[in-house]
Coordinates of C-alpha atoms and ligand atoms in Angstrom, one line a residue:
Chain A
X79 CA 20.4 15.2 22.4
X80 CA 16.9 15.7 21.7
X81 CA 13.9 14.0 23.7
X82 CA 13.1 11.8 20.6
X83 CA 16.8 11.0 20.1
X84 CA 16.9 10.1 23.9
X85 CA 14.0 7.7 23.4
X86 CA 15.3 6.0 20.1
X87 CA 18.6 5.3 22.3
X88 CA 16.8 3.9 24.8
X89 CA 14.6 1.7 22.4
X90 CA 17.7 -0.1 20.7
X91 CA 18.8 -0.4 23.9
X92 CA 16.6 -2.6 25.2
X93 CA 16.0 -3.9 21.2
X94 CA 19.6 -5.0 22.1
X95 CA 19.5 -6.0 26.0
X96 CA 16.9 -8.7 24.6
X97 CA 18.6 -9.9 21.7
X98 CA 21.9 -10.9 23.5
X99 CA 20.0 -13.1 25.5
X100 CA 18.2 -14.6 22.9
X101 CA 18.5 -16.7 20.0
X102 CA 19.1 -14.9 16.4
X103 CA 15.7 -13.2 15.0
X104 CA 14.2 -12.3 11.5
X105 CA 11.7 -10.3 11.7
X106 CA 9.6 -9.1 8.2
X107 CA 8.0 -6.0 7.3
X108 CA 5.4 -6.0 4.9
X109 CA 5.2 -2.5 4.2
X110 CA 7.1 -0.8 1.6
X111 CA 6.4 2.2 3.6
X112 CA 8.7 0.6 6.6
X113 CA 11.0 -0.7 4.3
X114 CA 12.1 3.0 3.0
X115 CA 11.7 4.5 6.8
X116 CA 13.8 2.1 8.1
X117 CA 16.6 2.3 5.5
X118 CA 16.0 6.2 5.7
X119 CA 16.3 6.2 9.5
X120 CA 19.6 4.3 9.6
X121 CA 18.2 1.9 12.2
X122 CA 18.7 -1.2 10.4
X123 CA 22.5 -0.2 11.0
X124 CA 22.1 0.2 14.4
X125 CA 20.5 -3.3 15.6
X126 CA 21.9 -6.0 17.1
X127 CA 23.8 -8.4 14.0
X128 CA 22.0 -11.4 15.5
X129 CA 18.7 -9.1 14.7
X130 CA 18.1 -9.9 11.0
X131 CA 15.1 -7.7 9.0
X132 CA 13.7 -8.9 5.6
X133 CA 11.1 -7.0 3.2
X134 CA 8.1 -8.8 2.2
X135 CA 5.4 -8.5 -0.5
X136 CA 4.6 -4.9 1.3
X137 CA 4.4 -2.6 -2.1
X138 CA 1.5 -3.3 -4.5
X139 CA 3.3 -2.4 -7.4
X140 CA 6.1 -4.8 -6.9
X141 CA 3.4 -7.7 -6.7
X142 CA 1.4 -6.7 -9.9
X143 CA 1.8 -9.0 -12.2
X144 CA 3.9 -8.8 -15.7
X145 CA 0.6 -10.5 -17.2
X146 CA -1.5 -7.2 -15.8
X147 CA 0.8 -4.8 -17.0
X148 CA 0.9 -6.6 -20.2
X149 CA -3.1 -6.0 -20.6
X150 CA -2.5 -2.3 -19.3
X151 CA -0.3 -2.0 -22.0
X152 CA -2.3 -3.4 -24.6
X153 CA -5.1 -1.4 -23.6
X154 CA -3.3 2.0 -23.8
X155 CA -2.6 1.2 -27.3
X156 CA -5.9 1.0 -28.2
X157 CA -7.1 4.4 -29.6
X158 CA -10.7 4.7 -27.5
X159 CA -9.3 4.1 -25.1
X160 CA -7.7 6.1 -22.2
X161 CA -5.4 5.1 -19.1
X162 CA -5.9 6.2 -15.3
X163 CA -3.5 5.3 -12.8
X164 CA -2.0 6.2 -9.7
X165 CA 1.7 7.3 -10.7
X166 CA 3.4 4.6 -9.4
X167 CA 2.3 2.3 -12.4
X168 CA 3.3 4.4 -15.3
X169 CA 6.9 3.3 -15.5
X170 CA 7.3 0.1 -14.5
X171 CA 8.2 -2.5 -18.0
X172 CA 6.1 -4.7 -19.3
X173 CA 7.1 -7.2 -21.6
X174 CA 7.0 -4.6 -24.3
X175 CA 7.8 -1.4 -22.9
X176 CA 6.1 0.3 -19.9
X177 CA 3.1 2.8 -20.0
X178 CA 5.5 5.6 -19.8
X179 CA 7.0 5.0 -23.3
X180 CA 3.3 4.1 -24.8
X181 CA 2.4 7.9 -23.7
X182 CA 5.2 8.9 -25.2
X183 CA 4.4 7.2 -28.5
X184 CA 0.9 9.0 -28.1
X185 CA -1.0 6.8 -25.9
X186 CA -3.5 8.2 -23.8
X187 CA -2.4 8.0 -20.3
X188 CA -3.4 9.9 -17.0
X189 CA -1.9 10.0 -13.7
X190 CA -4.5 10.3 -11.1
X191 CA -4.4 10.7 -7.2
X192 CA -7.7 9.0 -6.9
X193 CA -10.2 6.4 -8.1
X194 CA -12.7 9.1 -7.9
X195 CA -10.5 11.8 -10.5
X196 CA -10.8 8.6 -12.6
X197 CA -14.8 8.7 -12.4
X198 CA -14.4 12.3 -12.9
X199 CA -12.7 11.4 -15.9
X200 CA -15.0 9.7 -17.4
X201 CA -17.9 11.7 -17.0
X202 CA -16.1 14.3 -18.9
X203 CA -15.1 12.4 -21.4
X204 CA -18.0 10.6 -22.6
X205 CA -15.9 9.8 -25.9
X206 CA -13.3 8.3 -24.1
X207 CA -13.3 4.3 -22.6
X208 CA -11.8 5.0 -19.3
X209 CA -9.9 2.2 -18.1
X210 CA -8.6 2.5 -14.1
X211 CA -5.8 0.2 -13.0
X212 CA -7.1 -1.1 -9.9
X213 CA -4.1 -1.5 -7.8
X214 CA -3.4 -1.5 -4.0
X215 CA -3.7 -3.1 -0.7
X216 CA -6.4 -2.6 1.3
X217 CA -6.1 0.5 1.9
X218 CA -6.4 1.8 -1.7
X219 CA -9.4 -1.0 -2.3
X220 CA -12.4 0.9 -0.6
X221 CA -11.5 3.7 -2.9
X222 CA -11.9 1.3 -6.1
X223 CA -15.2 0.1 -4.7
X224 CA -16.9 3.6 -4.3
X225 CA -15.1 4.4 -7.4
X226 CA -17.3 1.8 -9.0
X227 CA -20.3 2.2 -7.2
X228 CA -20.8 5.8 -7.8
X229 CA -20.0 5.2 -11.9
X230 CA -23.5 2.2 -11.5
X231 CA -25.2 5.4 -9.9
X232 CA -24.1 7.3 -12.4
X233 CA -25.2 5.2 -15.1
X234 CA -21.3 5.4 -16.8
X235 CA -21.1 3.4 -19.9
X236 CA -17.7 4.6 -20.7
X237 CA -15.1 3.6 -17.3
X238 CA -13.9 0.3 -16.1
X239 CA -11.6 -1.6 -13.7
X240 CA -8.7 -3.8 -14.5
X241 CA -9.1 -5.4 -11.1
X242 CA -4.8 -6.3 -9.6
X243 CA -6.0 -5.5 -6.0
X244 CA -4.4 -7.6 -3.4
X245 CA -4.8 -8.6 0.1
X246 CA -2.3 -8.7 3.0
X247 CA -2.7 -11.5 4.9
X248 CA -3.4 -14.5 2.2
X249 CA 0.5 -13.3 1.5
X250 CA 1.3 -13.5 4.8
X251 CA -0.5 -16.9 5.1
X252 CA 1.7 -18.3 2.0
X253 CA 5.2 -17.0 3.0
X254 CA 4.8 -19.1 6.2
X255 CA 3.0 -22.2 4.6
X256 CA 5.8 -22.0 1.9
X257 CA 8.1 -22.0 5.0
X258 CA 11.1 -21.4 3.1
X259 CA 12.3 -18.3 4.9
X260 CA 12.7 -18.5 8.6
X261 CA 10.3 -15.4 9.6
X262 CA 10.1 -15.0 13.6
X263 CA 7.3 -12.1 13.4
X264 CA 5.9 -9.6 11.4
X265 CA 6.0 -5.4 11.4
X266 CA 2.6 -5.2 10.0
X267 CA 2.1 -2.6 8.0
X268 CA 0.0 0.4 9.8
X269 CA -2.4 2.1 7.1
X270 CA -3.5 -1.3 6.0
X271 CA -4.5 -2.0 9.7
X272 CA -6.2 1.4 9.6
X273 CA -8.9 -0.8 7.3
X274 CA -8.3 -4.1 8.4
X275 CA -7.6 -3.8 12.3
X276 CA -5.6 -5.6 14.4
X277 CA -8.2 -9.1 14.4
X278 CA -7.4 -9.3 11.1
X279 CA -3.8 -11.0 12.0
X280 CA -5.3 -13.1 14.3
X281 CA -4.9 -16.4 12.3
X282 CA -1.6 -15.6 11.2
X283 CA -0.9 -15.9 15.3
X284 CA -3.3 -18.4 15.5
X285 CA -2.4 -20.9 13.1
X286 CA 1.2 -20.2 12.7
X287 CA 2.4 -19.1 16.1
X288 CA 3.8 -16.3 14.7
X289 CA 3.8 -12.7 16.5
X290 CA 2.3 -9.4 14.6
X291 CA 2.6 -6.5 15.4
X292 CA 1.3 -3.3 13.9
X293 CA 3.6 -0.5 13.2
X294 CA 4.1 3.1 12.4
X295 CA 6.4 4.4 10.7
X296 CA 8.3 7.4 12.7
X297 CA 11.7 6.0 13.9
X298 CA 10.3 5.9 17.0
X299 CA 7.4 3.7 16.7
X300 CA 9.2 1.3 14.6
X301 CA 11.7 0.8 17.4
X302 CA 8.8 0.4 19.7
X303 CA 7.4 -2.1 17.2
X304 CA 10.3 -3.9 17.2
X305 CA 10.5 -3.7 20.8
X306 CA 7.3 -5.6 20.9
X307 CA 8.8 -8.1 18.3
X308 CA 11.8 -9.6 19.8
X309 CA 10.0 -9.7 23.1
X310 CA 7.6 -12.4 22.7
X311 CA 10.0 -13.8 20.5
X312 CA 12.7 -14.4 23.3
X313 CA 9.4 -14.8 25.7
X314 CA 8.1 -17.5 23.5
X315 CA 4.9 -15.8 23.2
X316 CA 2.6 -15.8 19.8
X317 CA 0.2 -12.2 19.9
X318 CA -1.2 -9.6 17.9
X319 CA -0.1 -6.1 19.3
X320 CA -0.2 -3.0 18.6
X321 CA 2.5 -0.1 18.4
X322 CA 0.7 2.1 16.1
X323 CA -3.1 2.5 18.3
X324 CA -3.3 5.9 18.1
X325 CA -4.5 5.2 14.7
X326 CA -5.0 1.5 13.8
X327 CA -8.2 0.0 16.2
X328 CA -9.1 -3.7 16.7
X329 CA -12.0 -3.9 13.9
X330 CA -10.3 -1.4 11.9
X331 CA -12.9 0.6 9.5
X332 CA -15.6 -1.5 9.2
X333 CA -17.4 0.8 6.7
X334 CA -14.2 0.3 4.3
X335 CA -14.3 -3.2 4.4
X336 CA -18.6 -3.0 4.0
X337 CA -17.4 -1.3 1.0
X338 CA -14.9 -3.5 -0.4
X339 CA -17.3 -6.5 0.3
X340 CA -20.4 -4.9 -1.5
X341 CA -18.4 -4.5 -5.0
X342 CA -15.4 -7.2 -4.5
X343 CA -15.5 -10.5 -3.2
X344 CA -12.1 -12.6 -2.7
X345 CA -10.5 -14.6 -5.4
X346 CA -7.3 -16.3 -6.5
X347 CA -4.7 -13.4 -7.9
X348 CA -1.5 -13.8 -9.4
X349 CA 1.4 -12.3 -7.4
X350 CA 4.5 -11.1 -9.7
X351 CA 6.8 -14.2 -9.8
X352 CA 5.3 -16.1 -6.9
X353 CA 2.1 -17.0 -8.9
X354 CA -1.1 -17.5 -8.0
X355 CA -2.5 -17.3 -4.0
X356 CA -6.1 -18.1 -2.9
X357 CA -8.2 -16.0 -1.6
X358 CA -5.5 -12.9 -2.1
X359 CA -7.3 -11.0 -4.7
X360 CA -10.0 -9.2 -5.4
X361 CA -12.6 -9.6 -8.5
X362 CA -15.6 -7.6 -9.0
X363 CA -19.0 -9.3 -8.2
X364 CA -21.8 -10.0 -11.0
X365 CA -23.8 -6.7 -10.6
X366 CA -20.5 -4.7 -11.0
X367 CA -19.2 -7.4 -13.8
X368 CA -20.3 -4.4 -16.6
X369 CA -17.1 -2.5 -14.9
X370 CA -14.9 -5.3 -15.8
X371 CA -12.0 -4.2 -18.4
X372 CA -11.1 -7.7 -18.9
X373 CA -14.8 -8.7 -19.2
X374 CA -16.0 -5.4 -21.5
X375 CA -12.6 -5.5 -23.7
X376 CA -12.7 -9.7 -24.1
X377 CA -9.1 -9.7 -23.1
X378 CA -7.2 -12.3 -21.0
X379 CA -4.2 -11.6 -19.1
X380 CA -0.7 -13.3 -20.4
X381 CA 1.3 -15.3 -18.4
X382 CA 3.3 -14.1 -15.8
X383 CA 6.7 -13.5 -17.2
X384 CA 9.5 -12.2 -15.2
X385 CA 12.7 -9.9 -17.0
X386 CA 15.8 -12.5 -17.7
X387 CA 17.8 -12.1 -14.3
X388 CA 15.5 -10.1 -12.2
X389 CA 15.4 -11.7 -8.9
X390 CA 12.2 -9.5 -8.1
X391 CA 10.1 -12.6 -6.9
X392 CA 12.6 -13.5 -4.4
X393 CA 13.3 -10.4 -3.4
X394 CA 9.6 -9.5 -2.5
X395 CA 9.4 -13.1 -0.4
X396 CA 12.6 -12.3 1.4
X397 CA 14.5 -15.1 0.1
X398 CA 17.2 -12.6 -1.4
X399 CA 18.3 -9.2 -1.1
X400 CA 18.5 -7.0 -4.2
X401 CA 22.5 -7.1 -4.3
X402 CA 22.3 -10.6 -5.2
X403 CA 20.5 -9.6 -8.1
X404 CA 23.2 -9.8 -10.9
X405 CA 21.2 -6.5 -12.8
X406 CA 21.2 -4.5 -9.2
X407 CA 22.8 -1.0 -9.9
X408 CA 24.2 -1.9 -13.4
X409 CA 21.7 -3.4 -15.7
X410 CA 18.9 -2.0 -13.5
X411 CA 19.0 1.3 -11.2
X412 CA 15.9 3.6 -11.0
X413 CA 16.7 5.3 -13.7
X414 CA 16.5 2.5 -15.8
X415 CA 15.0 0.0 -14.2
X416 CA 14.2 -3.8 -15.1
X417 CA 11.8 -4.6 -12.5
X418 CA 9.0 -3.5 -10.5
X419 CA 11.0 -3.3 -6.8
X420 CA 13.3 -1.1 -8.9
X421 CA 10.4 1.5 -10.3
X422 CA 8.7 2.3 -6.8
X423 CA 10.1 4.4 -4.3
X424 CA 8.6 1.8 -1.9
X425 CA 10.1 -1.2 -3.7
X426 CA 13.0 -3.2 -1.7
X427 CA 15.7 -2.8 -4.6
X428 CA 14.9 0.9 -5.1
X429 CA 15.5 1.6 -1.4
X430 CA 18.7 -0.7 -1.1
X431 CA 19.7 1.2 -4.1
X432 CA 18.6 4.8 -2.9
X433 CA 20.3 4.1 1.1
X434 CA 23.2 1.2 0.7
X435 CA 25.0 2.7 -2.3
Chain B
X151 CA 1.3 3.7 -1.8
X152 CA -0.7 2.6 1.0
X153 CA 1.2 5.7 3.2
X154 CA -2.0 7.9 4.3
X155 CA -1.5 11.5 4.9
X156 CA -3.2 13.3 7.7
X157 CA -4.7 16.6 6.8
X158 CA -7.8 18.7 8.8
X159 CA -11.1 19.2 7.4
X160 CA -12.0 23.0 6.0
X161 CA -15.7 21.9 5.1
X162 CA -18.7 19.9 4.7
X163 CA -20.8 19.4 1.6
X164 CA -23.3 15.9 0.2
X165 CA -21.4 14.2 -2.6
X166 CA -23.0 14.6 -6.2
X167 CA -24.6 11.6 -5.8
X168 CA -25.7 12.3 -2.4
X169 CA -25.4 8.4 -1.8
X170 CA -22.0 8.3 -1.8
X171 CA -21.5 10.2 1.5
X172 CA -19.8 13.5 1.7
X173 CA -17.4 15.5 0.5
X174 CA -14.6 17.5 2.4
X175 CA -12.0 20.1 1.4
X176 CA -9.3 19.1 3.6
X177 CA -5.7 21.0 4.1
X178 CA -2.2 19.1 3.9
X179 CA 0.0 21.5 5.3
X180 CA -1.3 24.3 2.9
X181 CA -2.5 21.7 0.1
X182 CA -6.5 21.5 -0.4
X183 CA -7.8 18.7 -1.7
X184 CA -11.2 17.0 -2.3
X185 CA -11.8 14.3 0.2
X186 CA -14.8 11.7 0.8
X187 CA -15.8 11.1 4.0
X188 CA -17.6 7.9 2.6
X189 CA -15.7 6.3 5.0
X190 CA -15.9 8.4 7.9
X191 CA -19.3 9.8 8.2
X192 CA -18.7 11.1 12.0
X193 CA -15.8 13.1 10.8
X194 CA -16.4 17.0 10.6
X195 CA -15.0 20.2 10.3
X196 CA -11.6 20.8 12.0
X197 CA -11.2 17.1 12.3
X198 CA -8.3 15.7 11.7
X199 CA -8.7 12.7 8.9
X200 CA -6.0 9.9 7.5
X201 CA -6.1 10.3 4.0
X202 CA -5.3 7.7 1.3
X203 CA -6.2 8.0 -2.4
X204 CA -9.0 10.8 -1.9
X205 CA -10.9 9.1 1.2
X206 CA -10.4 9.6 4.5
X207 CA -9.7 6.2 6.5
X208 CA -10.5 7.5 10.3
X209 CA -10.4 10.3 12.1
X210 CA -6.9 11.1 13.9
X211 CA -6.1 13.5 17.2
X212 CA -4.6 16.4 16.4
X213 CA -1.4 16.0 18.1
X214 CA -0.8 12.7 16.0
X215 CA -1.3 14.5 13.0
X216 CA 1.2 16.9 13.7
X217 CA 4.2 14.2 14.6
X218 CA 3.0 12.3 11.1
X219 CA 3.6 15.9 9.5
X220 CA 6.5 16.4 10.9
X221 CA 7.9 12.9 9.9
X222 CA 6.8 13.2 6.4
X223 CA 8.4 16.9 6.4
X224 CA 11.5 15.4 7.7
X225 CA 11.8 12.5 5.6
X226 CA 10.8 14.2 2.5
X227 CA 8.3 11.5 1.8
X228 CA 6.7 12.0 -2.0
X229 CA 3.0 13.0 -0.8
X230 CA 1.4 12.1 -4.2
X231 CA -1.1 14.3 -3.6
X232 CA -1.7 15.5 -7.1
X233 CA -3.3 18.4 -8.3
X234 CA -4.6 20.9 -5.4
X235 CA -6.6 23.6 -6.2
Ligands
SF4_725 S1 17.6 -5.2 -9.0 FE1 16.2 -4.9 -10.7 S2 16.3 -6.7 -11.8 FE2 17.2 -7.2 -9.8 S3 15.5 -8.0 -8.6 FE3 15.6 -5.8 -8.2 S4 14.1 -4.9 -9.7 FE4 14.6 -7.0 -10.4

């Protein structure tokens, strides 16, 4: 047996010396980037039964609205104009087809790995209206906001944001006010915490008692994580820890947030099939309003429809798990799939699908 | 999509505009890519940095780099990195 084997042993070990003793726990991640490593690991098969773990709202693409990919669409179909997004975004439906197919139809459509290629872009394509989709937790935000501020120092005429960034922790705040699943603690996710530190949970201990605590993603450290987890839960204690310190720090990066906060300031946003939550989005201040899509374009985003039968809304809440889905690996498999949490490799029903079948 | 890579810095140059911080050629594992260190202006060369979208989030030891490499190695994790040059 290896060292790190020895220690993962060890881990569900005492995961499992505490759970006996203790009541039954549900614990949420809210990282899709968990959700795959812990299917991928096998270690939700190895827990405790009476140690229940639910996905949450943790992959920005599985949140975006129907109504933004809608305007996406709409946009690629325009002939001046030309798409940027990260890949994740190019195939998931819209009510009339997904970026993918529009491509294929002769749409202009890029796949970028950074806000900055989309700048790029743009300055070499002065003929072209560059539009980025703006997508991503915190961690992908900063990006967006130098993005835009180095297109107003570059005096760019021709590239704009369709602003769909979201924020952890107003997400958080909602599942628990909502209070219709029974969350004991949170795995918070640890590349968002690598922006947004470990203070940045403090109301969600605060206010709702609940424990966070921040998590990598190595087998390992998400046993240690949930180590952490189902210790103050049996101990009756509410803290923010943190299993993942050698890279997430208390204030987090406070130059990423300076960013954000110089372009971005926080506003209502529209979660796929949940609807709209204060405060857990970001829109782009006046002096950056010229960057606008929606602004420069005139357009408004539709409503936020969700696909006949998709249970994605639950599913990202943790109110049901993608088998009970009636389309789950026969109407919709990631081949051909019907919703968002199906398109991502980080989406819940893509991983259930990928691991459980 | 909010997974951040780990890769060391090669070099050092000022962003075009200068404003926006540097720019570093960083290595994933044999991968160079253009990074901003808008985010990180301590970082330098042979740092290790946490990468997500084409900025560097913070600077990581080099022995936490190497267990994140070998994780993503292992678990075959799409990198996303795009094009490298
Ligand atoms: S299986 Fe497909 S249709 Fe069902 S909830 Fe998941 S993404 Fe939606």
């Amino acid at each position: 047996m290896s060292d790190t084997q020895r220690k993962i042993r060890k881990l569900i070990g005492q995961i499992e010396a505490i759970c006996l003793e203790s009541r039954p726990i549900c614990l949420m991640e809210v990282c899709g980037t968990h959700t795959v490593s812990l299917f991928r690991s096998g270690i939700k098969s190895l827990l405790p039964d009476s140690l229940r773990l639910i996905s949450g709202p943790g992959c920005p693409v599985c949140v975006t609205s129907q109504g933004y990919i809608n305007v996406a669409c709409e946009l690629a179909g325009r002939d001046e104009v030309t798409i940027c997004t990260y890949g994740d975004m190019v195939r998931v439906p819209g009510s009339n087809g997904s970026l993918e197919q529009q491509s294929a139809e002769g749409a202009s459509v890029v796949v970028v790995y950074s806000a900055r290629d989309a700048v790029a872009y743009a300055v070499k394509h002065p003929d072209r209206q560059v539009v980025f989709l703006a997508v991503g937790f915190e961690t992908t935000a900063p990006a967006t906001a130098a993005a835009v501020m180095e297109a107003k120092q570059k005096k760019l005429d021709n590239f704009f944001v369709l602003p769909g960034h979201k924020l952890v922790i107003p997400a958080m705040q909602m599942l628990l006010s909502a209070g219709e699943v029974a969350i004991d603690g949170f795995m918070c996710p640890g590349h968002v915490s690598v922006v947004i530190g470990t203070e940045a949970y403090r109301p969600i201990v605060e206010e709702f008692g609940k424990p966070c605590v921040i998590t990598g993603f190595e087998p390992e450290k998400l046993l240690q994580g949930i180590l952490l987890l189902v210790k103050q839960v049996a101990e009756d204690r509410a803290e923010v820890e943190n299993a993942y310190d050698v890279a997430v720090s208390e204030k987090g990066n406070p130059l990423a947030w300076q960013m954000i906060e110089k372009v971005f300031y926080p506003a209502a946003a529209v979660w796929r099939a949940i609807g709209e939550i204060p405060e857990s989005g970001l829109e782009l201040r006046d002096e950056f309003k010229a960057f606008d899509a929606l602004e420069h374009f005139g357009i408004e985003p539709g409503p936020d429809e969700v696909p006949p039968g998709c249970l994605c809304g639950e599913v990202i809440q943790g109110k049901a798990t993608p088998p009970e889905c009636k389309l789950f690996g026969t109407k919709c498999t990631p081949m051909n799939p019907v919703g968002p949490c199906m398109v991502s490799s980080e989406g819940t029903c893509a991983a259930w699908f990928k691991y459980k079948s | 999509m909010c997974l951040a890579v780990p890769g060391k810095i090669l070099t050092v140059e000022d962003s075009d505009p200068p404003e926006m911080g540097r720019v570093a050629k960083v290595d994933f594992q044999g991968t160079k890519i253009e990074v901003s260190l808008a985010m990180t202006p301590d970082a330098s060369c042979g740092d290790w940095v946490l990468v997500h979208a084409g900025f560097a989030l913070n600077v990581l030891d080099e022995q936490e780099a190497r267990e994140t490499w070998q994780y993503l190695r292992e678990a075959g994790v799409e990198l996303g990195l795009g094009e490298s040059d």
